[in-house]
mmCIF file of C-alpha atoms and ligand atoms in Angstrom:
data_model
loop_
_atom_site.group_PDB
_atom_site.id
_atom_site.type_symbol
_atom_site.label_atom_id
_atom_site.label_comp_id
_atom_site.label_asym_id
_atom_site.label_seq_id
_atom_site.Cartn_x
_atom_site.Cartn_y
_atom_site.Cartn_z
ATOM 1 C CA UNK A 350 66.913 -23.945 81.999
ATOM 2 C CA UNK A 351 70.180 -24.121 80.795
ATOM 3 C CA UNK A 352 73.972 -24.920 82.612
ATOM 4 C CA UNK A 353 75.340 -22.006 83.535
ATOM 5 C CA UNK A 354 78.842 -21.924 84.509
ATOM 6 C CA UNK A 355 80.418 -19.640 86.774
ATOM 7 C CA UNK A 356 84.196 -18.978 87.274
ATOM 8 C CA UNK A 357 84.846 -20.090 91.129
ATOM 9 C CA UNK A 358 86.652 -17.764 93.354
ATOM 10 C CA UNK A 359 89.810 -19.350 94.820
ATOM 11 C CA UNK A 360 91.876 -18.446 97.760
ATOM 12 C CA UNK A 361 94.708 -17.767 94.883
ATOM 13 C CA UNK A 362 95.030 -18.819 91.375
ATOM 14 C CA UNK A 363 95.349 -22.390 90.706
ATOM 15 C CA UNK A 364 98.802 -21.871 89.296
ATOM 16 C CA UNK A 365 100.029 -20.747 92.440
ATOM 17 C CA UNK A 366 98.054 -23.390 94.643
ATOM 18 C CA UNK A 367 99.859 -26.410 92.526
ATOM 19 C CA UNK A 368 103.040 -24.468 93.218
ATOM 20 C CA UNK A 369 102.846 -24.268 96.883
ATOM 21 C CA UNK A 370 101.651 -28.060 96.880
ATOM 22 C CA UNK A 371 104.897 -29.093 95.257
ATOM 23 C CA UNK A 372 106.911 -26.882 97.859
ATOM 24 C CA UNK A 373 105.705 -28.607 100.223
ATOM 25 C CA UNK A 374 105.257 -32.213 98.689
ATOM 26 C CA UNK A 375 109.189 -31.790 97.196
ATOM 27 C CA UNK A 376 110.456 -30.377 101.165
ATOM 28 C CA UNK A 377 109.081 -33.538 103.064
ATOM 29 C CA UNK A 378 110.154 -36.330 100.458
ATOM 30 C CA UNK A 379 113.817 -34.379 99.735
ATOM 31 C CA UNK A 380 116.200 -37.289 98.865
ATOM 32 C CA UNK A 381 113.045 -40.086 97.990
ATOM 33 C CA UNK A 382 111.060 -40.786 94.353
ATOM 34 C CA UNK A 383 107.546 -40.740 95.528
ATOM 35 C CA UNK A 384 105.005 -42.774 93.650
ATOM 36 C CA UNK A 385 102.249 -40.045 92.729
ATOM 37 C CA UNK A 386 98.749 -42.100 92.405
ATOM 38 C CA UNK A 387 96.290 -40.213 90.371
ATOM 39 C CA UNK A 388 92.751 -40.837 90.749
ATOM 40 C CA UNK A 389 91.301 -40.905 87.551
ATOM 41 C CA UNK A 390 89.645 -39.653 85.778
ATOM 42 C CA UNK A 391 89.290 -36.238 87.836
ATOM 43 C CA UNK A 392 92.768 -35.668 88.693
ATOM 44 C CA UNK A 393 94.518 -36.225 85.557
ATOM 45 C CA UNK A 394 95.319 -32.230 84.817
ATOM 46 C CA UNK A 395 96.140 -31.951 88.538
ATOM 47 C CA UNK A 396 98.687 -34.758 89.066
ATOM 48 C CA UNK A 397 100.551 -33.766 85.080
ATOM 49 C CA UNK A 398 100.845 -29.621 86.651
ATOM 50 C CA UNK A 399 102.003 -31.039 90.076
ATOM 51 C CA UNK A 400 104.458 -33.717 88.900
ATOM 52 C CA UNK A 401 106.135 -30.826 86.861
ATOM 53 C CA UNK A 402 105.702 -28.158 89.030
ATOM 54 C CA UNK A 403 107.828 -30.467 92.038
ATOM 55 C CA UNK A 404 111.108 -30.505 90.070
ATOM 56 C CA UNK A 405 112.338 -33.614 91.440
ATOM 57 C CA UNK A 406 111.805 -37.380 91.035
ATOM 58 C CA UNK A 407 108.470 -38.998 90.667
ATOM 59 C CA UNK A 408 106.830 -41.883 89.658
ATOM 60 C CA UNK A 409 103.364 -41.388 88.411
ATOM 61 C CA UNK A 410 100.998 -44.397 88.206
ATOM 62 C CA UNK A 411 97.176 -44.402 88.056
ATOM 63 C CA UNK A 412 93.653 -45.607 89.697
ATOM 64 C CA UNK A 413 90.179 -45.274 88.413
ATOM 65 C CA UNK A 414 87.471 -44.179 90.893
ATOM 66 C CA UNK A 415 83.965 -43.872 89.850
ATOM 67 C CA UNK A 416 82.364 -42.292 93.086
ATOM 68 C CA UNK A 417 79.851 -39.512 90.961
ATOM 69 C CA UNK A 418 79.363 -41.648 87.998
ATOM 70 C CA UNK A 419 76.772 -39.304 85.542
ATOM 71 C CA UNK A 420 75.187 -37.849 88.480
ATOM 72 C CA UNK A 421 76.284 -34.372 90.498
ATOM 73 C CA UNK A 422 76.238 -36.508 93.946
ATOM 74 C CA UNK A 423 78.466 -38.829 94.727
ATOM 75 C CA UNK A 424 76.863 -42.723 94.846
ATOM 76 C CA UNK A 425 76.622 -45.007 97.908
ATOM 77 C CA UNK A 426 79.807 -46.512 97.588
ATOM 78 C CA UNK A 427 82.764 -45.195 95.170
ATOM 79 C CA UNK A 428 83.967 -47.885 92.512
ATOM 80 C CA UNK A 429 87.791 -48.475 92.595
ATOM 81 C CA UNK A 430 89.301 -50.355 89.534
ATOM 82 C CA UNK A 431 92.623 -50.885 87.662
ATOM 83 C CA UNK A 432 94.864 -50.654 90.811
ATOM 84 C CA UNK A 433 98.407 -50.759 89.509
ATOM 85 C CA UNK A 434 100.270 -54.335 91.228
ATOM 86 C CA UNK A 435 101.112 -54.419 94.182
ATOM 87 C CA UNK A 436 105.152 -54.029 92.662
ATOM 88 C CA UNK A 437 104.944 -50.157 92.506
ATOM 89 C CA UNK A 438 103.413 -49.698 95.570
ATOM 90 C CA UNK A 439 105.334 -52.509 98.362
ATOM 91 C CA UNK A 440 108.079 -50.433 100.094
ATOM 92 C CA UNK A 441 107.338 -47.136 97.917
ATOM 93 C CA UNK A 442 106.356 -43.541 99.547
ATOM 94 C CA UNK A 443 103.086 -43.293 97.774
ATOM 95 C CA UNK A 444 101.311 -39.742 97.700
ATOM 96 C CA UNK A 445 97.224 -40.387 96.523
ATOM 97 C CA UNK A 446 96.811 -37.397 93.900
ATOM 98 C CA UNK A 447 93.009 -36.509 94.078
ATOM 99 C CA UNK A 448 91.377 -33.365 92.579
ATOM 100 C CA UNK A 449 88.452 -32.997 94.889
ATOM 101 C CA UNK A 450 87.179 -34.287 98.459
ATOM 102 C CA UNK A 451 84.101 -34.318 99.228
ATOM 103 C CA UNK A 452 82.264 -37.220 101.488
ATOM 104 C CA UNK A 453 86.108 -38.414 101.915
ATOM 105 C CA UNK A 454 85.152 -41.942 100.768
ATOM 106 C CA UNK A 455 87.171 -41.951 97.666
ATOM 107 C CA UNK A 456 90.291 -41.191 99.370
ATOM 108 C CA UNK A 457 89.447 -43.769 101.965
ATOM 109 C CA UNK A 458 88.410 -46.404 99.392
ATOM 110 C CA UNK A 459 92.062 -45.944 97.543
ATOM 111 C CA UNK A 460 94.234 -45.392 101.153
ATOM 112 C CA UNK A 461 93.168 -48.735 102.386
ATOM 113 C CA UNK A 462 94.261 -50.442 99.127
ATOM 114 C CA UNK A 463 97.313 -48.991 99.181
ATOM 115 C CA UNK A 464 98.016 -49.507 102.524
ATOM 116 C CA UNK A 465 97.318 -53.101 102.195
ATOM 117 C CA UNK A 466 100.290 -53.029 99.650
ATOM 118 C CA UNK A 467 102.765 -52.364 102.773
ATOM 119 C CA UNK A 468 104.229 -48.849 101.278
ATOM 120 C CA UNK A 469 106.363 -47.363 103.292
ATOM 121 C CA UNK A 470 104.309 -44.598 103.495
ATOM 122 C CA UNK A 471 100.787 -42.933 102.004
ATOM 123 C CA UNK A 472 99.863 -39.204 102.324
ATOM 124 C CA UNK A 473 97.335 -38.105 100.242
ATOM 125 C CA UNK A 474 96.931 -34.421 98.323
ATOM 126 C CA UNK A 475 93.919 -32.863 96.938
ATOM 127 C CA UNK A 476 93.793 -29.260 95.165
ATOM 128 C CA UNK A 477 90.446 -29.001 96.405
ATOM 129 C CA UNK A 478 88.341 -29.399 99.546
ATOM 130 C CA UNK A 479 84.669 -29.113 100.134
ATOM 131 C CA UNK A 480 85.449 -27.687 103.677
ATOM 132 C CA UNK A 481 81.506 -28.285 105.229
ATOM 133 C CA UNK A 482 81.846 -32.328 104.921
ATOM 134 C CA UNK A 483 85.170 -31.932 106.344
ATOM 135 C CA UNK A 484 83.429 -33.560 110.209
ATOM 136 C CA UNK A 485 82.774 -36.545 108.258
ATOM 137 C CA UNK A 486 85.934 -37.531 106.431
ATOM 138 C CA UNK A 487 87.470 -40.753 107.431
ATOM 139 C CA UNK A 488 90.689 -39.627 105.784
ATOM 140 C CA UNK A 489 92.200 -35.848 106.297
ATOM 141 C CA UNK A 490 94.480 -35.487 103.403
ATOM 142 C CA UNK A 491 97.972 -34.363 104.374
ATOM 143 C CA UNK A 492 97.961 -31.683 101.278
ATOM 144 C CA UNK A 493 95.236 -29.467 100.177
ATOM 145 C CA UNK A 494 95.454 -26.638 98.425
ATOM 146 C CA UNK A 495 92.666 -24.871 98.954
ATOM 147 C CA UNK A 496 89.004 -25.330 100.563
ATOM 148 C CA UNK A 497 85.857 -24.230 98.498
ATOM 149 C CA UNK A 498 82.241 -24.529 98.988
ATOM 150 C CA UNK A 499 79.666 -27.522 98.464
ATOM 151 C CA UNK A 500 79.132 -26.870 95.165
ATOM 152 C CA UNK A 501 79.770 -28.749 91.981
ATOM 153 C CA UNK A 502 82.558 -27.408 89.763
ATOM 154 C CA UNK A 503 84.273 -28.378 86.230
ATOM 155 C CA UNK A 504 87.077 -27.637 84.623
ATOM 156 C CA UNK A 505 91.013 -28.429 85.123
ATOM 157 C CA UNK A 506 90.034 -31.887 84.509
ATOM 158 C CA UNK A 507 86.644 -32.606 86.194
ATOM 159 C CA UNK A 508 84.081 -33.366 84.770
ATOM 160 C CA UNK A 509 80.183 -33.028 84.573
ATOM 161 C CA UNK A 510 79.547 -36.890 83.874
ATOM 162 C CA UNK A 511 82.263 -36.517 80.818
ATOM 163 C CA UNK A 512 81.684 -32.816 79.966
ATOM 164 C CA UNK A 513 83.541 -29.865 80.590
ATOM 165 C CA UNK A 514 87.040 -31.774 82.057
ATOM 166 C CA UNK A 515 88.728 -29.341 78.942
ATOM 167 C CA UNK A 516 87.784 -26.707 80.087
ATOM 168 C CA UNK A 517 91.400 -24.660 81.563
ATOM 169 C CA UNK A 518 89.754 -22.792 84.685
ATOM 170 C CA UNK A 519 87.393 -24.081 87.491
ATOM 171 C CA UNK A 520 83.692 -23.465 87.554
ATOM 172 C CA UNK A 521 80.878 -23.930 89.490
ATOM 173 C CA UNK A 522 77.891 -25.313 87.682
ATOM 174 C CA UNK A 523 74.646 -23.763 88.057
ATOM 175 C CA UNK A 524 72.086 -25.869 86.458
HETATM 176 P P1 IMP B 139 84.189 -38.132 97.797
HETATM 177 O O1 IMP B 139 84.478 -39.589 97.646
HETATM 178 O O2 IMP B 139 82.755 -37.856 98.226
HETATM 179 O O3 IMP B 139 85.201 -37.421 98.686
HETATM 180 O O4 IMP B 139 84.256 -37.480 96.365
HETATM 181 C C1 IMP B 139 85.492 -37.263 95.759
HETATM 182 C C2 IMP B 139 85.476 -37.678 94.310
HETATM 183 O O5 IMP B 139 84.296 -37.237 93.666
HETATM 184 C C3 IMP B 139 86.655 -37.048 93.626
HETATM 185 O O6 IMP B 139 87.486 -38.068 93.102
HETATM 186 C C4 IMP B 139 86.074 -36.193 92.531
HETATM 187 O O7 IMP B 139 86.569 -36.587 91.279
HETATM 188 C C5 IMP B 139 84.590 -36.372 92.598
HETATM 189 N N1 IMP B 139 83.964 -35.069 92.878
HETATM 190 C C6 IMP B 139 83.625 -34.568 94.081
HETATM 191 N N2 IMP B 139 83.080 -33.356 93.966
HETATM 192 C C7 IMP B 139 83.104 -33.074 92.638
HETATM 193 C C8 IMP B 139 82.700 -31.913 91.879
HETATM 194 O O8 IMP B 139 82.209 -30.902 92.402
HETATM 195 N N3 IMP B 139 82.900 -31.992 90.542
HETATM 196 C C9 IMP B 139 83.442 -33.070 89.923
HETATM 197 N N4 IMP B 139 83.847 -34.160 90.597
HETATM 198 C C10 IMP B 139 83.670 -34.157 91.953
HETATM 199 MG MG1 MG B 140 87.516 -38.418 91.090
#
């Protein structure tokens, strides 16, 4: 049969989820230049809308994780590659930009090489949650915009292996 994709129903429109993200994000680091990490290749519309919508100083650096690969569940173990040097992370208040959390091994897999940087601090922030894996995360991010079901969406920059990350609104695919 073929995909069928259906627009998900958020708590509010994604707009207005990045924007209270940033409130927050851009109240707790008043005064600092946080390093925003995005983990690509999911988070990549995510981290450009929140690094505009916070209307302060950022840096904005990049990690690849690989945790889905071409498949709609997420693999043993995720693969994390092309960490920037330790330079821009040492002494810097890094915030871990992810778009989704699921099994919360991702976010775990990237915290623990940051924090073997010595920052001077790591939060994390995802847009979404999957809410009913949320008793098994070794990580609780410290930002999340909203929670959503276990489903598997695209759109706003995720993808379906490589498909659909174009697409401007989220979706959950129904294959
Ligand atoms: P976790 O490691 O199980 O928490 O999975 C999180 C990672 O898997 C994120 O970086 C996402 O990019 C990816 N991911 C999780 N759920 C989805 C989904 O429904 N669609 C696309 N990517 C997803
Ligand atoms: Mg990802």
């Amino acid at each position: 049969m073929a995909k069928r994709l259906e627009v998900i129903r958020l708590s509010n429109d994604v707009r207005v989820i990045v924007h209270h993200l940033a409130s927050s994000i851009a109240r707790e680091y008043d005064g600092l230049t946080p390093v925003l990490l995005c983990v690509l290749k999911g988070a990549f519309v995510f981290v450009a809308d929140l690094a505009r919508e916070l209307r302060s100083p950022v840096e904005v650096e990049f990690v690849r994780a690989a945790s889905y690969g071409k498949a709609q569940r997420p693999l043993a173990r995720p693969a994390i590659y092309g960490m920037p040097d330790c330079s821009v992370l040492t002494g810097r208040h890094v915030i871990i930009v992810d778009d989704i959390i699921d099994s919360g091994q991702t976010l775990e897999a990237v915290k623990a090489y940051v924090t073997r940087h010595n920052p001077a601090s790591v939060a994390a922030c995802v847009l979404l949650a999957k809410r009913l894996r949320r008793p098994e995360w070794p990580v609780v991010p410290d930002y999340i915009g909203t929670e959503i079901p276990s489903e598997f969406v695209v759109g706003y920059g995720m993808g379906d292996g490589e498909a659909d990350r174009g697409l401007s609104g989220i979706y959950v695919v129904h294959n």
